[in-house]
PDB file of C-alpha atoms in Angstrom:
ATOM      1  CA  MET Y 158     -62.370 -95.524  54.882  1.00 56.00           C
ATOM      2  CA  SER Y 159     -62.807 -97.230  58.269  1.00 55.00           C
ATOM      3  CA  SER Y 160     -61.761-100.515  56.635  1.00 71.00           C
ATOM      4  CA  LEU Y 161     -58.287 -99.165  55.786  1.00 79.00           C
ATOM      5  CA  ARG Y 162     -55.685-100.576  58.162  1.00 82.00           C
ATOM      6  CA  HIS Y 163     -51.970 -99.957  57.678  1.00 90.00           C
ATOM      7  CA  PRO Y 164     -49.198 -98.601  59.957  1.00 94.00           C
ATOM      8  CA  CYS Y 165     -48.672 -95.673  57.549  1.00 95.00           C
ATOM      9  CA  ILE Y 166     -52.342 -94.731  57.140  1.00 93.00           C
ATOM     10  CA  VAL Y 167     -54.308 -92.660  59.679  1.00 92.00           C
ATOM     11  CA  SER Y 168     -56.950 -94.974  61.146  1.00 86.00           C
ATOM     12  CA  CYS Y 169     -60.601 -93.966  60.916  1.00 82.00           C
ATOM     13  CA  PHE Y 170     -62.750 -95.468  63.678  1.00 79.00           C
ATOM     14  CA  GLY Y 171     -66.160 -94.239  62.619  1.00 79.00           C
ATOM     15  CA  VAL Y 172     -68.506 -91.311  62.074  1.00 80.00           C
ATOM     16  CA  SER Y 173     -70.573 -89.335  64.563  1.00 85.00           C
ATOM     17  CA  LEU Y 174     -73.825 -87.751  63.411  1.00 87.00           C
ATOM     18  CA  THR Y 175     -75.184 -84.969  65.609  1.00 87.00           C
ATOM     19  CA  THR Y 176     -77.609 -82.100  65.229  1.00 86.00           C
ATOM     20  CA  ASN Y 177     -74.575 -79.820  64.868  1.00 87.00           C
ATOM     21  CA  GLY Y 178     -72.924 -81.744  62.061  1.00 85.00           C
ATOM     22  CA  LYS Y 179     -71.064 -84.844  60.956  1.00 83.00           C
ATOM     23  CA  TYR Y 180     -67.730 -85.815  62.458  1.00 81.00           C
ATOM     24  CA  MET Y 181     -65.111 -88.420  61.612  1.00 76.00           C
ATOM     25  CA  ILE Y 182     -63.424 -90.141  64.533  1.00 81.00           C
ATOM     26  CA  VAL Y 183     -59.791 -90.679  63.596  1.00 82.00           C
ATOM     27  CA  GLU Y 184     -56.500 -91.617  65.176  1.00 88.00           C
ATOM     28  CA  TYR Y 185     -54.747 -88.843  67.117  1.00 89.00           C
ATOM     29  CA  LEU Y 186     -51.133 -88.132  66.185  1.00 91.00           C
ATOM     30  CA  GLU Y 187     -49.200 -86.094  68.711  1.00 96.00           C
ATOM     31  CA  ASN Y 188     -46.820 -84.184  66.417  1.00 97.00           C
ATOM     32  CA  GLY Y 189     -49.471 -82.884  64.050  1.00 96.00           C
ATOM     33  CA  SER Y 190     -48.893 -82.316  60.363  1.00 96.00           C
ATOM     34  CA  LEU Y 191     -45.706 -82.442  58.331  1.00 98.00           C
ATOM     35  CA  GLU Y 192     -46.551 -78.901  57.248  1.00 97.00           C
ATOM     36  CA  LYS Y 193     -46.252 -77.791  60.879  1.00 98.00           C
ATOM     37  CA  ALA Y 194     -43.036 -79.775  61.376  1.00 98.00           C
ATOM     38  CA  ILE Y 195     -41.424 -78.203  58.301  1.00 98.00           C
ATOM     39  CA  TYR Y 196     -42.411 -74.712  59.448  1.00 98.00           C
ATOM     40  CA  ASN Y 197     -41.113 -75.275  62.992  1.00 98.00           C
ATOM     41  CA  SER Y 198     -37.819 -76.593  61.617  1.00 98.00           C
ATOM     42  CA  LYS Y 199     -37.482 -73.633  59.275  1.00 97.00           C
ATOM     43  CA  MET Y 200     -38.118 -71.234  62.181  1.00 97.00           C
ATOM     44  CA  GLY Y 201     -35.562 -73.016  64.382  1.00 95.00           C
ATOM     45  CA  ARG Y 202     -38.087 -74.241  66.960  1.00 97.00           C
ATOM     46  CA  THR Y 203     -37.163 -77.847  66.198  1.00 96.00           C
ATOM     47  CA  ILE Y 204     -34.789 -79.490  63.740  1.00 97.00           C
ATOM     48  CA  LEU Y 205     -35.771 -81.929  61.008  1.00 98.00           C
ATOM     49  CA  ARG Y 206     -32.591 -83.812  60.162  1.00 98.00           C
ATOM     50  CA  PHE Y 207     -32.091 -85.340  56.720  1.00 98.00           C
ATOM     51  CA  GLU Y 208     -32.282 -88.817  58.263  1.00 98.00           C
ATOM     52  CA  THR Y 209     -35.709 -88.024  59.743  1.00 98.00           C
ATOM     53  CA  LYS Y 210     -36.872 -86.550  56.449  1.00 99.00           C
ATOM     54  CA  LEU Y 211     -35.981 -89.783  54.665  1.00 99.00           C
ATOM     55  CA  LYS Y 212     -37.864 -91.809  57.292  1.00 98.00           C
ATOM     56  CA  ILE Y 213     -40.971 -89.616  56.948  1.00 99.00           C
ATOM     57  CA  LEU Y 214     -40.930 -89.870  53.160  1.00 99.00           C
ATOM     58  CA  THR Y 215     -40.435 -93.636  53.318  1.00 99.00           C
ATOM     59  CA  ASP Y 216     -43.448 -93.986  55.626  1.00 99.00           C
ATOM     60  CA  VAL Y 217     -45.574 -91.906  53.255  1.00 99.00           C
ATOM     61  CA  ALA Y 218     -44.429 -93.965  50.269  1.00 99.00           C
ATOM     62  CA  LYS Y 219     -45.323 -97.191  52.110  1.00 98.00           C
ATOM     63  CA  GLY Y 220     -48.776 -95.813  52.868  1.00 97.00           C
ATOM     64  CA  LEU Y 221     -49.294 -95.029  49.192  1.00 97.00           C
ATOM     65  CA  VAL Y 222     -48.068 -98.485  48.155  1.00 97.00           C
ATOM     66  CA  TYR Y 223     -50.913 -99.830  50.286  1.00 95.00           C
ATOM     67  CA  LEU Y 224     -53.568 -97.459  48.914  1.00 94.00           C
ATOM     68  CA  HIS Y 225     -52.539 -98.018  45.309  1.00 95.00           C
ATOM     69  CA  SER Y 226     -52.550-101.814  45.674  1.00 93.00           C
ATOM     70  CA  ILE Y 227     -55.946-102.321  47.344  1.00 90.00           C
ATOM     71  CA  LYS Y 228     -58.067-104.800  45.399  1.00 87.00           C
ATOM     72  CA  PRO Y 229     -60.411-104.781  43.604  1.00 84.00           C
ATOM     73  CA  HIS Y 230     -60.496-100.973  43.795  1.00 83.00           C
ATOM     74  CA  ARG Y 231     -57.232 -99.116  44.390  1.00 87.00           C
ATOM     75  CA  ILE Y 232     -57.393 -95.687  46.006  1.00 90.00           C
ATOM     76  CA  ILE Y 233     -55.867 -92.530  44.544  1.00 91.00           C
ATOM     77  CA  HIS Y 234     -55.404 -89.925  47.277  1.00 91.00           C
ATOM     78  CA  ARG Y 235     -55.413 -86.869  44.946  1.00 88.00           C
ATOM     79  CA  ASP Y 236     -54.622 -84.355  47.688  1.00 90.00           C
ATOM     80  CA  LEU Y 237     -51.157 -85.289  48.904  1.00 95.00           C
ATOM     81  CA  LYS Y 238     -49.490 -82.348  50.629  1.00 95.00           C
ATOM     82  CA  PRO Y 239     -47.651 -81.787  53.928  1.00 96.00           C
ATOM     83  CA  GLY Y 240     -50.857 -80.665  55.648  1.00 94.00           C
ATOM     84  CA  ASN Y 241     -52.385 -84.099  55.049  1.00 93.00           C
ATOM     85  CA  LEU Y 242     -49.409 -86.097  56.320  1.00 97.00           C
ATOM     86  CA  LEU Y 243     -49.434 -86.585  60.088  1.00 97.00           C
ATOM     87  CA  LEU Y 244     -46.676 -87.462  62.558  1.00 98.00           C
ATOM     88  CA  ASP Y 245     -46.895 -89.469  65.770  1.00 97.00           C
ATOM     89  CA  LYS Y 246     -44.825 -88.904  68.913  1.00 97.00           C
ATOM     90  CA  ASN Y 247     -41.898 -90.818  67.372  1.00 97.00           C
ATOM     91  CA  MET Y 248     -42.090 -88.892  64.073  1.00 98.00           C
ATOM     92  CA  ASN Y 249     -43.531 -91.859  62.205  1.00 98.00           C
ATOM     93  CA  ALA Y 250     -45.598 -90.509  59.315  1.00 98.00           C
ATOM     94  CA  LYS Y 251     -49.124 -91.495  58.309  1.00 97.00           C
ATOM     95  CA  VAL Y 252     -51.199 -90.496  55.301  1.00 96.00           C
ATOM     96  CA  GLY Y 253     -54.491 -88.850  56.239  1.00 91.00           C
ATOM     97  CA  ASP Y 254     -57.348 -86.692  54.958  1.00 81.00           C
ATOM     98  CA  PHE Y 255     -59.043 -88.729  52.273  1.00 69.00           C
ATOM     99  CA  GLY Y 256     -61.617 -86.051  51.488  1.00 56.00           C
ATOM    100  CA  LEU Y 257     -60.638 -85.964  47.822  1.00 52.00           C
ATOM    101  CA  SER Y 258     -59.713 -89.611  47.408  1.00 59.00           C
ATOM    102  CA  LYS Y 259     -61.052 -91.553  44.470  1.00 57.00           C
ATOM    103  CA  ILE Y 260     -61.815 -95.252  44.516  1.00 50.00           C
ATOM    104  CA  VAL Y 261     -60.799 -96.580  41.132  1.00 48.00           C
ATOM    105  CA  SER Y 262     -61.864 -99.643  39.214  1.00 46.00           C
ATOM    106  CA  ASN Y 263     -60.104-100.906  36.126  1.00 45.00           C
ATOM    107  CA  ASN Y 264     -62.809 -99.636  33.782  1.00 43.00           C
ATOM    108  CA  SER Y 265     -62.996 -96.082  35.165  1.00 42.00           C
ATOM    109  CA  ALA Y 266     -62.518 -93.484  32.461  1.00 36.00           C
ATOM    110  CA  THR Y 267     -62.845 -90.019  33.944  1.00 39.00           C
ATOM    111  CA  MET Y 268     -61.434 -87.880  36.712  1.00 40.00           C
ATOM    112  CA  THR Y 269     -62.548 -84.465  37.888  1.00 39.00           C
ATOM    113  CA  ALA Y 270     -59.648 -82.061  37.415  1.00 38.00           C
ATOM    114  CA  ASN Y 271     -60.716 -79.597  40.099  1.00 35.00           C
ATOM    115  CA  VAL Y 272     -59.188 -81.500  43.003  1.00 35.00           C
ATOM    116  CA  GLY Y 273     -56.319 -81.120  45.423  1.00 44.00           C
ATOM    117  CA  THR Y 274     -54.173 -78.161  46.239  1.00 83.00           C
ATOM    118  CA  LEU Y 275     -53.092 -76.554  42.994  1.00 88.00           C
ATOM    119  CA  LEU Y 276     -49.350 -76.274  43.590  1.00 92.00           C
ATOM    120  CA  TYR Y 277     -49.117 -80.014  44.305  1.00 94.00           C
ATOM    121  CA  MET Y 278     -51.335 -81.039  41.396  1.00 92.00           C
ATOM    122  CA  ALA Y 279     -49.946 -83.057  38.497  1.00 93.00           C
ATOM    123  CA  PRO Y 280     -49.657 -81.118  35.217  1.00 93.00           C
ATOM    124  CA  GLU Y 281     -51.857 -83.581  33.341  1.00 91.00           C
ATOM    125  CA  LEU Y 282     -54.736 -82.667  35.665  1.00 86.00           C
ATOM    126  CA  LEU Y 283     -54.115 -78.939  35.264  1.00 85.00           C
ATOM    127  CA  SER Y 284     -54.151 -79.206  31.487  1.00 80.00           C
ATOM    128  CA  ASN Y 285     -56.996 -81.745  31.234  1.00 66.00           C
ATOM    129  CA  ASP Y 286     -54.543 -83.804  29.199  1.00 62.00           C
ATOM    130  CA  HIS Y 287     -55.149 -87.039  31.059  1.00 60.00           C
ATOM    131  CA  LYS Y 288     -56.741 -90.325  30.203  1.00 60.00           C
ATOM    132  CA  GLY Y 289     -58.511 -92.276  32.897  1.00 54.00           C
ATOM    133  CA  GLN Y 290     -57.610 -92.591  36.558  1.00 61.00           C
ATOM    134  CA  SER Y 291     -53.896 -92.757  37.316  1.00 87.00           C
ATOM    135  CA  THR Y 292     -52.000 -93.306  40.539  1.00 93.00           C
ATOM    136  CA  LYS Y 293     -49.241 -91.279  38.890  1.00 95.00           C
ATOM    137  CA  VAL Y 294     -50.883 -88.029  40.052  1.00 94.00           C
ATOM    138  CA  ASP Y 295     -50.025 -88.974  43.657  1.00 96.00           C
ATOM    139  CA  ILE Y 296     -46.427 -89.677  42.644  1.00 98.00           C
ATOM    140  CA  TYR Y 297     -46.105 -86.196  41.148  1.00 98.00           C
ATOM    141  CA  SER Y 298     -47.425 -84.653  44.381  1.00 97.00           C
ATOM    142  CA  PHE Y 299     -44.925 -86.743  46.341  1.00 99.00           C
ATOM    143  CA  GLY Y 300     -42.114 -85.234  44.255  1.00 99.00           C
ATOM    144  CA  ILE Y 301     -43.223 -81.720  45.196  1.00 98.00           C
ATOM    145  CA  ILE Y 302     -43.370 -82.780  48.861  1.00 99.00           C
ATOM    146  CA  MET Y 303     -39.808 -84.123  48.544  1.00 99.00           C
ATOM    147  CA  TRP Y 304     -38.683 -80.684  47.367  1.00 98.00           C
ATOM    148  CA  GLU Y 305     -40.534 -78.921  50.193  1.00 98.00           C
ATOM    149  CA  ILE Y 306     -39.222 -81.089  53.019  1.00 99.00           C
ATOM    150  CA  LEU Y 307     -35.672 -80.981  51.607  1.00 98.00           C
ATOM    151  CA  PHE Y 308     -35.407 -77.189  51.439  1.00 98.00           C
ATOM    152  CA  GLU Y 309     -38.094 -76.307  54.038  1.00 98.00           C
ATOM    153  CA  GLU Y 310     -39.706 -73.823  51.682  1.00 96.00           C
ATOM    154  CA  SER Y 311     -43.174 -73.715  50.108  1.00 93.00           C
ATOM    155  CA  PRO Y 312     -43.119 -74.761  46.433  1.00 94.00           C
ATOM    156  CA  PHE Y 313     -42.727 -71.819  44.040  1.00 91.00           C
ATOM    157  CA  SER Y 314     -42.654 -69.415  47.025  1.00 87.00           C
ATOM    158  CA  ASN Y 315     -39.976 -67.320  45.309  1.00 84.00           C
ATOM    159  CA  GLU Y 316     -42.322 -66.763  42.349  1.00 85.00           C
ATOM    160  CA  ILE Y 317     -45.697 -66.170  44.011  1.00 77.00           C
ATOM    161  CA  ASP Y 318     -46.766 -62.593  44.680  1.00 70.00           C
ATOM    162  CA  GLY Y 319     -50.521 -62.866  44.259  1.00 63.00           C
ATOM    163  CA  PHE Y 320     -53.455 -65.111  43.376  1.00 60.00           C
ATOM    164  CA  THR Y 321     -53.237 -64.314  39.663  1.00 61.00           C
ATOM    165  CA  ASN Y 322     -49.545 -65.134  39.711  1.00 81.00           C
ATOM    166  CA  VAL Y 323     -50.352 -68.639  40.991  1.00 83.00           C
ATOM    167  CA  PHE Y 324     -52.223 -69.413  37.792  1.00 85.00           C
ATOM    168  CA  GLN Y 325     -49.327 -68.094  35.711  1.00 89.00           C
ATOM    169  CA  ILE Y 326     -47.053 -70.536  37.550  1.00 90.00           C
ATOM    170  CA  LEU Y 327     -49.503 -73.383  37.006  1.00 90.00           C
ATOM    171  CA  LYS Y 328     -49.559 -72.624  33.299  1.00 91.00           C
ATOM    172  CA  LYS Y 329     -45.764 -72.967  33.282  1.00 94.00           C
ATOM    173  CA  VAL Y 330     -46.041 -76.212  35.270  1.00 95.00           C
ATOM    174  CA  THR Y 331     -48.113 -77.707  32.440  1.00 94.00           C
ATOM    175  CA  LYS Y 332     -45.136 -76.956  30.176  1.00 94.00           C
ATOM    176  CA  GLY Y 333     -42.556 -78.587  32.446  1.00 96.00           C
ATOM    177  CA  HIS Y 334     -41.719 -75.874  35.005  1.00 96.00           C
ATOM    178  CA  ARG Y 335     -40.834 -77.180  38.494  1.00 97.00           C
ATOM    179  CA  PRO Y 336     -39.573 -75.689  41.787  1.00 96.00           C
ATOM    180  CA  PRO Y 337     -35.884 -74.766  41.400  1.00 94.00           C
ATOM    181  CA  LEU Y 338     -33.032 -76.426  43.259  1.00 95.00           C
ATOM    182  CA  LEU Y 339     -31.679 -73.988  45.835  1.00 92.00           C
ATOM    183  CA  PHE Y 340     -28.158 -75.201  45.016  1.00 91.00           C
ATOM    184  CA  GLU Y 341     -26.495 -77.743  42.749  1.00 89.00           C
ATOM    185  CA  THR Y 342     -24.807 -80.929  43.931  1.00 87.00           C
ATOM    186  CA  SER Y 343     -21.354 -79.511  43.145  1.00 87.00           C
ATOM    187  CA  ALA Y 344     -21.921 -76.723  45.678  1.00 88.00           C
ATOM    188  CA  LEU Y 345     -21.916 -79.271  48.527  1.00 85.00           C
ATOM    189  CA  LEU Y 346     -18.215 -79.880  47.917  1.00 78.00           C
ATOM    190  CA  GLU Y 347     -17.217 -76.218  48.018  1.00 74.00           C
ATOM    191  CA  GLY Y 348     -17.081 -76.030  51.803  1.00 59.00           C
ATOM    192  CA  ASP Y 349     -16.807 -72.524  53.207  1.00 57.00           C
ATOM    193  CA  LYS Y 350     -17.198 -70.982  49.744  1.00 68.00           C
ATOM    194  CA  ASN Y 351     -20.993 -71.271  49.949  1.00 78.00           C
ATOM    195  CA  GLN Y 352     -22.612 -70.141  53.202  1.00 85.00           C
ATOM    196  CA  LYS Y 353     -26.113 -71.261  52.157  1.00 88.00           C
ATOM    197  CA  VAL Y 354     -24.889 -74.807  51.526  1.00 92.00           C
ATOM    198  CA  ASP Y 355     -22.938 -74.965  54.796  1.00 92.00           C
ATOM    199  CA  GLU Y 356     -26.027 -73.819  56.686  1.00 94.00           C
ATOM    200  CA  TRP Y 357     -28.108 -76.502  54.955  1.00 96.00           C
ATOM    201  CA  ILE Y 358     -25.586 -79.223  55.855  1.00 95.00           C
ATOM    202  CA  ASP Y 359     -25.351 -78.092  59.498  1.00 95.00           C
ATOM    203  CA  HIS Y 360     -29.146 -78.005  59.722  1.00 97.00           C
ATOM    204  CA  ASN Y 361     -29.709 -81.424  58.136  1.00 98.00           C
ATOM    205  CA  PHE Y 362     -26.807 -83.406  59.607  1.00 98.00           C
ATOM    206  CA  THR Y 363     -25.347 -83.673  63.096  1.00 97.00           C
ATOM    207  CA  LYS Y 364     -21.635 -83.002  63.563  1.00 96.00           C
ATOM    208  CA  LYS Y 365     -21.092 -86.715  64.104  1.00 96.00           C
ATOM    209  CA  GLN Y 366     -22.928 -87.551  60.869  1.00 96.00           C
ATOM    210  CA  ILE Y 367     -20.870 -84.997  58.930  1.00 95.00           C
ATOM    211  CA  GLU Y 368     -17.658 -86.557  60.273  1.00 95.00           C
ATOM    212  CA  THR Y 369     -18.827 -90.146  59.722  1.00 95.00           C
ATOM    213  CA  ILE Y 370     -20.486 -89.766  56.325  1.00 95.00           C
ATOM    214  CA  GLY Y 371     -18.238 -87.018  54.953  1.00 93.00           C
ATOM    215  CA  LYS Y 372     -19.172 -84.157  52.657  1.00 90.00           C
ATOM    216  CA  GLU Y 373     -18.447 -86.157  49.523  1.00 92.00           C
ATOM    217  CA  ASN Y 374     -20.980 -88.817  50.501  1.00 95.00           C
ATOM    218  CA  ILE Y 375     -23.442 -86.166  51.668  1.00 95.00           C
ATOM    219  CA  SER Y 376     -23.146 -84.751  48.159  1.00 95.00           C
ATOM    220  CA  LYS Y 377     -23.933 -88.195  46.720  1.00 96.00           C
ATOM    221  CA  LEU Y 378     -26.927 -88.548  49.057  1.00 97.00           C
ATOM    222  CA  TYR Y 379     -28.233 -85.184  47.906  1.00 97.00           C
ATOM    223  CA  GLU Y 380     -27.697 -86.098  44.261  1.00 97.00           C
ATOM    224  CA  SER Y 381     -29.538 -89.426  44.639  1.00 98.00           C
ATOM    225  CA  TYR Y 382     -32.381 -87.715  46.485  1.00 98.00           C
ATOM    226  CA  ILE Y 383     -32.753 -85.121  43.726  1.00 98.00           C
ATOM    227  CA  GLU Y 384     -32.784 -87.873  41.121  1.00 98.00           C
ATOM    228  CA  ILE Y 385     -35.697 -89.644  42.866  1.00 99.00           C
ATOM    229  CA  MET Y 386     -37.543 -86.346  43.262  1.00 99.00           C
ATOM    230  CA  GLU Y 387     -37.166 -85.429  39.602  1.00 98.00           C
ATOM    231  CA  GLN Y 388     -38.309 -88.887  38.535  1.00 99.00           C
ATOM    232  CA  CYS Y 389     -41.455 -88.402  40.614  1.00 99.00           C
ATOM    233  CA  TRP Y 390     -42.384 -85.100  38.974  1.00 98.00           C
ATOM    234  CA  ASN Y 391     -41.464 -86.189  35.444  1.00 98.00           C
ATOM    235  CA  HIS Y 392     -43.727 -84.435  32.942  1.00 96.00           C
ATOM    236  CA  ASP Y 393     -44.422 -87.789  31.296  1.00 95.00           C
ATOM    237  CA  ALA Y 394     -46.618 -89.561  33.852  1.00 95.00           C
ATOM    238  CA  SER Y 395     -45.740 -92.974  32.419  1.00 95.00           C
ATOM    239  CA  LYS Y 396     -42.080 -92.407  33.361  1.00 97.00           C
ATOM    240  CA  ARG Y 397     -42.785 -91.691  37.024  1.00 98.00           C
ATOM    241  CA  PRO Y 398     -41.759 -94.614  39.264  1.00 98.00           C
ATOM    242  CA  GLU Y 399     -44.261 -96.606  41.305  1.00 98.00           C
ATOM    243  CA  PHE Y 400     -44.270 -96.120  45.070  1.00 98.00           C
ATOM    244  CA  ILE Y 401     -42.804 -99.586  45.627  1.00 98.00           C
ATOM    245  CA  GLU Y 402     -39.711 -98.458  43.671  1.00 98.00           C
ATOM    246  CA  ILE Y 403     -39.605 -95.128  45.507  1.00 99.00           C
ATOM    247  CA  THR Y 404     -39.741 -96.948  48.852  1.00 99.00           C
ATOM    248  CA  ASP Y 405     -36.782 -99.146  47.894  1.00 98.00           C
ATOM    249  CA  GLN Y 406     -34.758 -96.133  46.730  1.00 98.00           C
ATOM    250  CA  LEU Y 407     -35.452 -94.154  49.909  1.00 99.00           C
ATOM    251  CA  GLU Y 408     -34.589 -97.124  52.122  1.00 98.00           C
ATOM    252  CA  THR Y 409     -31.282 -97.426  50.265  1.00 98.00           C
ATOM    253  CA  LEU Y 410     -30.532 -93.799  51.143  1.00 98.00           C
ATOM    254  CA  GLN Y 411     -31.549 -94.465  54.764  1.00 97.00           C
ATOM    255  CA  SER Y 412     -29.009 -97.293  54.983  1.00 96.00           C
ATOM    256  CA  ASN Y 413     -26.255 -94.646  55.019  1.00 94.00           C
ATOM    257  CA  PHE Y 414     -27.332 -93.780  58.568  1.00 93.00           C
ATOM    258  CA  ALA Y 415     -27.448 -97.357  59.887  1.00 80.00           C
TER     259      ALA Y 415
END
């Protein structure tokens, strides 16, 4: 992993072997994990604006474009989740923690299904209904991350009440179940009629952005974002977009803040 060099990948400088254990020496990122940033924003300690969320997701997508295009052996991360995405002092995001990564050659034919964090895992891995190594499993995980950073909630948190319940949810995921939208696009145009939506807008956009962009265009931004997210977690892995396409789509959304 020390050979990986990209602005959106956490740099690994080497390994230290001591009598107490083995240690990886990696780049230090001041703002910690995206998981921490989402939690702090949810608790009101900091604020993650929609513009920043788009930038973070774009950085992550660029990092995955790099990993998935390495030749001759592309790398599938297999454990994409907010805890493995790190932020520097300027909130630039980098993909880290390659503990479950798989180096893939064109003739590889198998993949161990017991990898990653379950709630971010692609349904084809959960059901063992997969053929060969596919970068599409990372794209599914990215879709779940898009949901989490958008609403600042843990995926399926409204359904989980115990360990057994998690596996019931996963069974539904293999049949197409996904985290629910907290509100529909049409609700963004209702104004004061929907307190939850107004709170989301005020949290994700500055007053100046609301005035400049307007609620109608904010609604369109939300709708486009949801469309990308749902493409990423499509049940049919072959219909999920590649990260190069996702990057272009996210940068188009970012252009609204230029």
